[in-house]
Coordinates of C-alpha atoms in Angstrom, one line a residue:
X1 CA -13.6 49.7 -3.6
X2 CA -17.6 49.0 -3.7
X3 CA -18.2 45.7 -1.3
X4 CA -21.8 47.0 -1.7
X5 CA -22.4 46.0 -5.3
X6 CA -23.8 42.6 -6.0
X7 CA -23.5 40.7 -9.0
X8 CA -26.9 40.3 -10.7
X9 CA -29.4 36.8 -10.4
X10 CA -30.8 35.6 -13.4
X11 CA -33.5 33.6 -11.3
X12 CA -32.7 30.4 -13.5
X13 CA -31.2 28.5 -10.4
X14 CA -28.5 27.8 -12.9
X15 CA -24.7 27.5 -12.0
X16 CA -23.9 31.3 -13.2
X17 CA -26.8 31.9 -10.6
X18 CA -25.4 30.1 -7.8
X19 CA -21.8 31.2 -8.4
X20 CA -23.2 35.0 -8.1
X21 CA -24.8 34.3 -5.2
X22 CA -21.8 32.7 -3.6
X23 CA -19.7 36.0 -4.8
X24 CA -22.2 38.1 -3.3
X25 CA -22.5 36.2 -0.2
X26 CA -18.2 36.5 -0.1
X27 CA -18.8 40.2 -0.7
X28 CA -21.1 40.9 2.4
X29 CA -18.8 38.9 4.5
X30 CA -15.6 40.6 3.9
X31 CA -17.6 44.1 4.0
X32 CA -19.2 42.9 7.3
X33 CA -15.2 42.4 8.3
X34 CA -14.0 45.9 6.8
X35 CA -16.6 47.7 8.8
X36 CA -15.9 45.7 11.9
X37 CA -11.7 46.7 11.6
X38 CA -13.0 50.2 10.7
X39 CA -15.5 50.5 14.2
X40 CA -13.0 49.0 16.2
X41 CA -10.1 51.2 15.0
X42 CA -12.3 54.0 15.7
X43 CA -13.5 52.8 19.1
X44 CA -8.9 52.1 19.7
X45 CA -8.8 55.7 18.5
X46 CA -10.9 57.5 20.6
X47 CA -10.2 55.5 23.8
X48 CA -6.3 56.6 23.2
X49 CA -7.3 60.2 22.1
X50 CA -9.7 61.0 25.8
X51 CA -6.7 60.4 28.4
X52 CA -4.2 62.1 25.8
X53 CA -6.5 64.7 25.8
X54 CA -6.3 64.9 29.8
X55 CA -2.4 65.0 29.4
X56 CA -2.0 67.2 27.1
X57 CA -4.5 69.6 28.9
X58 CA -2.8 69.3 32.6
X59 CA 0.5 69.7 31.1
X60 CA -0.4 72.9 29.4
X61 CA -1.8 74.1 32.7
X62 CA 1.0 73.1 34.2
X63 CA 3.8 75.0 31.7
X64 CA 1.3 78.6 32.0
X65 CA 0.7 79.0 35.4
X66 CA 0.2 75.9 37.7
X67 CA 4.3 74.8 38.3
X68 CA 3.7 77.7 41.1
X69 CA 0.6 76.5 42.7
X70 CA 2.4 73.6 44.8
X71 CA -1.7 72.0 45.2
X72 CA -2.4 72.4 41.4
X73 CA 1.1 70.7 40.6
X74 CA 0.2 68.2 42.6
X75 CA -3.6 67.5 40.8
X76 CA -2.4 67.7 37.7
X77 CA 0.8 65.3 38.1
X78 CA -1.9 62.9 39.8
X79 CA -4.5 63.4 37.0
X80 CA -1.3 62.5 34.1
X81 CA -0.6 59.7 36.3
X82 CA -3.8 58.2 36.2
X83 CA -4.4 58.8 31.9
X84 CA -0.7 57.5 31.7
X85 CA -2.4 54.4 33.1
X86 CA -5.5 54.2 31.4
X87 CA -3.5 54.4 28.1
X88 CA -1.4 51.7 29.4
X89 CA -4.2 49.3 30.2
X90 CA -5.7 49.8 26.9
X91 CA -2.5 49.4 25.1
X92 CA -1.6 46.0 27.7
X93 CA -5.5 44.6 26.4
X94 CA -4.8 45.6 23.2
X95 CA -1.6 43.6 23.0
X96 CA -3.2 40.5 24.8
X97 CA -6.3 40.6 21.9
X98 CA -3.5 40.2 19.4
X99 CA -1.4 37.7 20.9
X100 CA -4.8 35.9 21.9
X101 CA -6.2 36.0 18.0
X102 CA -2.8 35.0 16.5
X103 CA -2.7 32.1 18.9
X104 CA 0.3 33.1 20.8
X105 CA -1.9 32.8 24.1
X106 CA -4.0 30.1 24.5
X107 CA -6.6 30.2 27.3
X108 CA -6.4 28.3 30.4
X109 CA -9.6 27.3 31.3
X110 CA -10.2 26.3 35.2
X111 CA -12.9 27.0 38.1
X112 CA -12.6 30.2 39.1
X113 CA -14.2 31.1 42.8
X114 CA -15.6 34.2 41.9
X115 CA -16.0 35.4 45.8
X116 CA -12.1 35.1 45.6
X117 CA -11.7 37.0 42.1
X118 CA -13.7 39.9 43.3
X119 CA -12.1 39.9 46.9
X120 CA -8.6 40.5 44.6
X121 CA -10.3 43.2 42.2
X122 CA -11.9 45.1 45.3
X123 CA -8.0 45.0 47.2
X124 CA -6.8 46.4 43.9
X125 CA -9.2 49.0 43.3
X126 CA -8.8 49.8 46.6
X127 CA -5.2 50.2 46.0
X128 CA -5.8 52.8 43.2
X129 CA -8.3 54.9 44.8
X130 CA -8.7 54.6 48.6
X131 CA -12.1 56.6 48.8
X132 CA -14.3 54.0 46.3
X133 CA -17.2 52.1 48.2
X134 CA -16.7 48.0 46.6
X135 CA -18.8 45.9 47.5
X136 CA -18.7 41.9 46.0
X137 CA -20.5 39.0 46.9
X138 CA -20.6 36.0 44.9
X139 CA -19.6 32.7 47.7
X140 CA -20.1 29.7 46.6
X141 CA -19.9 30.6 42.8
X142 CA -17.4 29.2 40.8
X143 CA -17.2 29.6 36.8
X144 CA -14.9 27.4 34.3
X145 CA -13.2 30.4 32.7
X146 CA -9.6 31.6 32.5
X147 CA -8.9 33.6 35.8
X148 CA -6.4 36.0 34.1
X149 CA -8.7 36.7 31.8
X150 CA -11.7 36.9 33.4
X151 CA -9.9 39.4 36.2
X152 CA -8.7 41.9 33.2
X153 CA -12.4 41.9 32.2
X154 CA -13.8 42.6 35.0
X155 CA -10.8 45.1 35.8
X156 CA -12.0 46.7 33.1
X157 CA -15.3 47.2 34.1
X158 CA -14.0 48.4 37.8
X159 CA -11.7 50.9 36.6
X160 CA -14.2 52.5 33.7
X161 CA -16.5 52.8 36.9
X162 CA -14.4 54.8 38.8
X163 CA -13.3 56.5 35.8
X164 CA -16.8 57.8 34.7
X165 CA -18.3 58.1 38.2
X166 CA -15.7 59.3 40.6
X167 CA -13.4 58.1 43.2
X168 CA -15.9 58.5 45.9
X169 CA -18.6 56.2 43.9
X170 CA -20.3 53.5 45.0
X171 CA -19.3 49.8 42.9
X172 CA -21.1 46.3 43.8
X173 CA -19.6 43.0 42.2
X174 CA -21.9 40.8 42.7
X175 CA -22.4 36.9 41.2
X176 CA -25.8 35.1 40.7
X177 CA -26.8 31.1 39.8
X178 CA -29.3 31.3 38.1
X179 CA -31.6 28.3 36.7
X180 CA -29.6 27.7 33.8
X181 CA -25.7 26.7 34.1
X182 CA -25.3 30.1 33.3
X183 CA -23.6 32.6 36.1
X184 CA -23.9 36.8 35.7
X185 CA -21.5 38.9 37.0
X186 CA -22.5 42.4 37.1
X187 CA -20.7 45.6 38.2
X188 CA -23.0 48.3 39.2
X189 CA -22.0 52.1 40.0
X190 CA -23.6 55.0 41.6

């Protein structure tokens, strides 16, 4: 009930001392774990309750007044559309994490052209909502990743963009090589 408590140290450096410590080491860890299942729960929650909010609002909308407005019929069977997708994506990623931590899916590492990765997220945002300004730039770039992987990440990042700043928003994908081995990949909106 209490992960907090720790048993007491005598300060002899004796074996009862050094089994306490271990114990009380064990307890921060598993506490450490129990808070880390109760953020992430929390985090599942609330990304599942915002576009169930959205759904549930439009429909209500929709059952008073707006089945006889042929445009706000329309809006709001676009806007349950796009949370019933959302909630999909998260379910789809949260599915994949668990298949991923219980070994089911193993990575497959290759190099990944990233001017070719973003060419296929900007096509596919593109796809979803015709009015966003992508921009990507990354030739020459390649990273030792797992594509599929890597393009739900960054799908991610896409679609919370749009999401959060609009359809008509500006979004650059862009790659840099820096000194280091290591490669950034950075989605920028505004």
């Amino acid at each position: 009930e209490n992960l907090d408590g720790q048993l007491p140290l005598t300060g002899r450096g004796d074996e009862m001392d050094e089994l306490s410590a271990a114990f009380n080491d064990l307890f921060l860890r598993i506490k450490a774990d129990f808070d880390r299942e109760r953020q992430f729960s929390s985090d599942v929650s609330h990304e599942l309750n915002t576009p169930l909010t959205v759904i549930s609002g439009q429909a209500n909308l929709l059952l008073r007044w707006g089945k006889d407005n042929p445009q706000q019929l329309e809006k709001s069977l676009n806007s349950i559309k796009n949370e019933s997708k959302s909630m999909h994506a998260i379910i789809e990623n949260l599915l994949h994490i668990s298949r991923i931590e219980s070994g089911r899916i193993k990575p497959q590492f290759s190099a990944v052209k990233l001017d070719e990765l973003f060419a296929r997220i900007e096509t596919e945002a593109r796809a979803l909502s015709p009015e966003i300004n992508i921009t990507c730039s990354g030739a020459g770039i390649e990273v030792f990743s797992d594509s599929e992987m890597l393009h739900q990440i960054i799908t991610v990042f896409v679609s919370n963009s749009i999401k959060f700043a609009g359809e008509k928003s500006s979004i650059s994908l862009y790659a840099e090589k820096k000194e280091n081995p290591i490669e950034y990949i950075v989605s920028e909106c505004g």
